[in-house]
Amino acid sequence: MSASDLPDELWARVLELGAASAALGFRDLCCLAIASRRLRRLSLHPALWSGLLSRDFPSQSQPSSFPSSSSQQQQPDPKSLYRTKFERHKLRMAEARRRAVYEAEGRVVACRRRLTELEESMCAEGDRIKATAQELDSLERV
């Protein structure tokens, strides 16, 4: 008996358990969907994506407390909702990385500015030391 001989109900249960236990993530379900038509059909089940949605975006996936029948009809399927939330999350993460890079670049510029100030101060101090040494040398001659 091969894996392809297993009934759809068993495959659906395997996918449900995998998604519920965090053994399967959204990437895994997408990879399964491109493996075969059968797995694509099974991986599109709304319960799988609802579980992933509540697991990966727990604070954002709270349903409204009084859903009306019209709002349920307009509600996108869980996979589309997951895709939308994931894209938003990806954009927020990219923006956070971009902000972190800008902040780091700002700190580098500030450090370079401070380094330049210290180098100038060191040169001025070196000139004062030379002047003091020359003055001391001339005082010793007298």
PDB file of C-alpha atoms in Angstrom:
ATOM      1  CA  MET A   1       0.000   0.000   0.000  1.00  0.00           C
ATOM      2  CA  SER A   2       1.448   3.357  -1.001  1.00  0.00           C
ATOM      3  CA  ALA A   3       0.681   6.812   0.323  1.00  0.00           C
ATOM      4  CA  SER A   4      -1.449   7.541  -2.726  1.00  0.00           C
ATOM      5  CA  ASP A   5      -3.750   4.671  -1.747  1.00  0.00           C
ATOM      6  CA  LEU A   6      -4.721   6.335   1.538  1.00  0.00           C
ATOM      7  CA  PRO A   7      -8.216   7.845   1.616  1.00  0.00           C
ATOM      8  CA  ASP A   8      -8.682  11.614   1.522  1.00  0.00           C
ATOM      9  CA  GLU A   9     -10.128  11.614   5.041  1.00  0.00           C
ATOM     10  CA  LEU A  10      -6.890  10.179   6.392  1.00  0.00           C
ATOM     11  CA  TRP A  11      -4.772  12.683   4.473  1.00  0.00           C
ATOM     12  CA  ALA A  12      -7.009  15.503   5.699  1.00  0.00           C
ATOM     13  CA  ARG A  13      -6.572  14.305   9.284  1.00  0.00           C
ATOM     14  CA  VAL A  14      -2.776  14.119   8.851  1.00  0.00           C
ATOM     15  CA  LEU A  15      -2.748  17.682   7.551  1.00  0.00           C
ATOM     16  CA  GLU A  16      -5.002  18.867  10.388  1.00  0.00           C
ATOM     17  CA  LEU A  17      -2.774  17.253  13.013  1.00  0.00           C
ATOM     18  CA  GLY A  18       0.342  18.646  11.372  1.00  0.00           C
ATOM     19  CA  ALA A  19      -1.064  22.161  11.265  1.00  0.00           C
ATOM     20  CA  ALA A  20      -2.424  21.922  14.820  1.00  0.00           C
ATOM     21  CA  SER A  21       0.881  20.682  16.238  1.00  0.00           C
ATOM     22  CA  ALA A  22       2.902  23.321  14.352  1.00  0.00           C
ATOM     23  CA  ALA A  23       4.684  20.553  12.466  1.00  0.00           C
ATOM     24  CA  LEU A  24       3.243  22.002   9.253  1.00  0.00           C
ATOM     25  CA  GLY A  25       3.414  25.680   8.524  1.00  0.00           C
ATOM     26  CA  PHE A  26       2.087  27.780   5.702  1.00  0.00           C
ATOM     27  CA  ARG A  27       5.144  27.056   3.556  1.00  0.00           C
ATOM     28  CA  ASP A  28       4.605  23.331   4.002  1.00  0.00           C
ATOM     29  CA  LEU A  29       0.969  23.589   2.967  1.00  0.00           C
ATOM     30  CA  CYS A  30       1.934  25.628  -0.086  1.00  0.00           C
ATOM     31  CA  CYS A  31       4.571  23.048  -1.037  1.00  0.00           C
ATOM     32  CA  LEU A  32       2.045  20.253  -0.620  1.00  0.00           C
ATOM     33  CA  ALA A  33      -0.387  22.176  -2.813  1.00  0.00           C
ATOM     34  CA  ILE A  34       2.049  22.129  -5.724  1.00  0.00           C
ATOM     35  CA  ALA A  35       2.914  18.453  -5.258  1.00  0.00           C
ATOM     36  CA  SER A  36      -0.334  17.061  -6.664  1.00  0.00           C
ATOM     37  CA  ARG A  37      -3.911  18.013  -7.455  1.00  0.00           C
ATOM     38  CA  ARG A  38      -5.161  15.854  -4.642  1.00  0.00           C
ATOM     39  CA  LEU A  39      -2.893  17.467  -2.041  1.00  0.00           C
ATOM     40  CA  ARG A  40      -3.756  20.891  -3.441  1.00  0.00           C
ATOM     41  CA  ARG A  41      -7.441  20.231  -2.901  1.00  0.00           C
ATOM     42  CA  LEU A  42      -6.791  18.898   0.610  1.00  0.00           C
ATOM     43  CA  SER A  43      -4.425  21.724   1.564  1.00  0.00           C
ATOM     44  CA  LEU A  44      -7.030  24.337   0.632  1.00  0.00           C
ATOM     45  CA  HIS A  45      -9.361  23.211   3.410  1.00  0.00           C
ATOM     46  CA  PRO A  46     -10.454  26.311   5.386  1.00  0.00           C
ATOM     47  CA  ALA A  47      -9.964  24.607   8.767  1.00  0.00           C
ATOM     48  CA  LEU A  48      -6.233  24.210   8.084  1.00  0.00           C
ATOM     49  CA  TRP A  49      -5.798  27.866   7.220  1.00  0.00           C
ATOM     50  CA  SER A  50      -8.008  29.002  10.106  1.00  0.00           C
ATOM     51  CA  GLY A  51      -5.752  27.095  12.480  1.00  0.00           C
ATOM     52  CA  LEU A  52      -2.635  28.598  10.939  1.00  0.00           C
ATOM     53  CA  LEU A  53      -4.221  32.035  11.042  1.00  0.00           C
ATOM     54  CA  SER A  54      -5.024  31.809  14.741  1.00  0.00           C
ATOM     55  CA  ARG A  55      -1.615  30.289  15.499  1.00  0.00           C
ATOM     56  CA  ASP A  56       0.571  32.673  13.488  1.00  0.00           C
ATOM     57  CA  PHE A  57      -1.483  35.849  14.004  1.00  0.00           C
ATOM     58  CA  PRO A  58      -3.227  35.269  17.355  1.00  0.00           C
ATOM     59  CA  SER A  59      -3.947  38.887  18.257  1.00  0.00           C
ATOM     60  CA  GLN A  60      -5.217  39.743  14.787  1.00  0.00           C
ATOM     61  CA  SER A  61      -7.433  36.740  14.114  1.00  0.00           C
ATOM     62  CA  GLN A  62     -10.102  37.335  16.746  1.00  0.00           C
ATOM     63  CA  PRO A  63     -13.482  37.159  15.014  1.00  0.00           C
ATOM     64  CA  SER A  64     -16.057  39.822  15.752  1.00  0.00           C
ATOM     65  CA  SER A  65     -18.379  38.932  18.602  1.00  0.00           C
ATOM     66  CA  PHE A  66     -21.588  39.376  16.584  1.00  0.00           C
ATOM     67  CA  PRO A  67     -20.998  38.150  13.045  1.00  0.00           C
ATOM     68  CA  SER A  68     -23.950  38.764  10.772  1.00  0.00           C
ATOM     69  CA  SER A  69     -24.867  36.515   7.894  1.00  0.00           C
ATOM     70  CA  SER A  70     -23.900  39.210   5.363  1.00  0.00           C
ATOM     71  CA  SER A  71     -20.502  39.763   6.990  1.00  0.00           C
ATOM     72  CA  GLN A  72     -19.861  36.019   6.916  1.00  0.00           C
ATOM     73  CA  GLN A  73     -20.580  35.950   3.198  1.00  0.00           C
ATOM     74  CA  GLN A  74     -18.204  38.846   2.586  1.00  0.00           C
ATOM     75  CA  GLN A  75     -15.500  37.314   4.775  1.00  0.00           C
ATOM     76  CA  PRO A  76     -12.573  36.124   2.638  1.00  0.00           C
ATOM     77  CA  ASP A  77     -11.547  32.520   2.889  1.00  0.00           C
ATOM     78  CA  PRO A  78      -8.934  31.821   5.584  1.00  0.00           C
ATOM     79  CA  LYS A  79      -6.135  31.223   3.075  1.00  0.00           C
ATOM     80  CA  SER A  80      -6.695  34.623   1.436  1.00  0.00           C
ATOM     81  CA  LEU A  81      -6.909  36.240   4.847  1.00  0.00           C
ATOM     82  CA  TYR A  82      -3.691  34.484   5.879  1.00  0.00           C
ATOM     83  CA  ARG A  83      -1.973  35.665   2.699  1.00  0.00           C
ATOM     84  CA  THR A  84      -3.091  39.257   3.327  1.00  0.00           C
ATOM     85  CA  LYS A  85      -1.962  39.223   6.957  1.00  0.00           C
ATOM     86  CA  PHE A  86       1.320  37.562   6.042  1.00  0.00           C
ATOM     87  CA  GLU A  87       2.057  40.172   3.363  1.00  0.00           C
ATOM     88  CA  ARG A  88       1.280  42.974   5.831  1.00  0.00           C
ATOM     89  CA  HIS A  89       3.484  41.315   8.435  1.00  0.00           C
ATOM     90  CA  LYS A  90       6.271  40.926   5.882  1.00  0.00           C
ATOM     91  CA  LEU A  91       6.006  44.630   4.970  1.00  0.00           C
ATOM     92  CA  ARG A  92       6.068  45.638   8.652  1.00  0.00           C
ATOM     93  CA  MET A  93       9.152  43.493   9.237  1.00  0.00           C
ATOM     94  CA  ALA A  94      10.905  44.962   6.188  1.00  0.00           C
ATOM     95  CA  GLU A  95      10.043  48.461   7.393  1.00  0.00           C
ATOM     96  CA  ALA A  96      11.364  47.638  10.875  1.00  0.00           C
ATOM     97  CA  ARG A  97      14.624  46.357   9.352  1.00  0.00           C
ATOM     98  CA  ARG A  98      14.858  49.481   7.206  1.00  0.00           C
ATOM     99  CA  ARG A  99      14.337  51.689  10.281  1.00  0.00           C
ATOM    100  CA  ALA A 100      16.988  49.728  12.180  1.00  0.00           C
ATOM    101  CA  VAL A 101      19.441  50.216   9.302  1.00  0.00           C
ATOM    102  CA  TYR A 102      18.695  53.958   9.180  1.00  0.00           C
ATOM    103  CA  GLU A 103      19.196  54.216  12.934  1.00  0.00           C
ATOM    104  CA  ALA A 104      22.483  52.309  12.719  1.00  0.00           C
ATOM    105  CA  GLU A 105      23.633  54.523   9.851  1.00  0.00           C
ATOM    106  CA  GLY A 106      22.745  57.572  11.956  1.00  0.00           C
ATOM    107  CA  ARG A 107      24.830  56.237  14.841  1.00  0.00           C
ATOM    108  CA  VAL A 108      27.737  55.598  12.445  1.00  0.00           C
ATOM    109  CA  VAL A 109      27.517  59.188  11.162  1.00  0.00           C
ATOM    110  CA  ALA A 110      27.441  60.505  14.740  1.00  0.00           C
ATOM    111  CA  CYS A 111      30.458  58.354  15.676  1.00  0.00           C
ATOM    112  CA  ARG A 112      32.378  59.544  12.611  1.00  0.00           C
ATOM    113  CA  ARG A 113      31.568  63.142  13.478  1.00  0.00           C
ATOM    114  CA  ARG A 114      32.761  62.583  17.055  1.00  0.00           C
ATOM    115  CA  LEU A 115      35.902  60.842  15.757  1.00  0.00           C
ATOM    116  CA  THR A 116      36.657  63.821  13.505  1.00  0.00           C
ATOM    117  CA  GLU A 117      36.177  66.175  16.462  1.00  0.00           C
ATOM    118  CA  LEU A 118      38.522  64.070  18.592  1.00  0.00           C
ATOM    119  CA  GLU A 119      41.145  63.951  15.818  1.00  0.00           C
ATOM    120  CA  GLU A 120      40.974  67.737  15.448  1.00  0.00           C
ATOM    121  CA  SER A 121      41.211  68.129  19.212  1.00  0.00           C
ATOM    122  CA  MET A 122      44.197  65.777  19.271  1.00  0.00           C
ATOM    123  CA  CYS A 123      45.941  67.778  16.520  1.00  0.00           C
ATOM    124  CA  ALA A 124      45.291  71.024  18.393  1.00  0.00           C
ATOM    125  CA  GLU A 125      46.611  69.452  21.596  1.00  0.00           C
ATOM    126  CA  GLY A 126      49.702  68.248  19.699  1.00  0.00           C
ATOM    127  CA  ASP A 127      50.295  71.795  18.426  1.00  0.00           C
ATOM    128  CA  ARG A 128      49.961  73.144  21.981  1.00  0.00           C
ATOM    129  CA  ILE A 129      52.439  70.527  23.229  1.00  0.00           C
ATOM    130  CA  LYS A 130      54.935  71.541  20.526  1.00  0.00           C
ATOM    131  CA  ALA A 131      54.482  75.227  21.395  1.00  0.00           C
ATOM    132  CA  THR A 132      54.932  74.473  25.088  1.00  0.00           C
ATOM    133  CA  ALA A 133      58.027  72.375  24.362  1.00  0.00           C
ATOM    134  CA  GLN A 134      59.525  75.177  22.256  1.00  0.00           C
ATOM    135  CA  GLU A 135      58.738  77.717  24.974  1.00  0.00           C
ATOM    136  CA  LEU A 136      60.311  75.457  27.591  1.00  0.00           C
ATOM    137  CA  ASP A 137      63.356  74.990  25.341  1.00  0.00           C
ATOM    138  CA  SER A 138      63.750  78.737  24.902  1.00  0.00           C
ATOM    139  CA  LEU A 139      63.369  79.278  28.670  1.00  0.00           C
ATOM    140  CA  GLU A 140      66.086  76.702  29.337  1.00  0.00           C
ATOM    141  CA  ARG A 141      68.478  78.605  27.042  1.00  0.00           C
ATOM    142  CA  VAL A 142      67.966  81.809  28.929  1.00  0.00           C
TER     143      VAL A 142
END
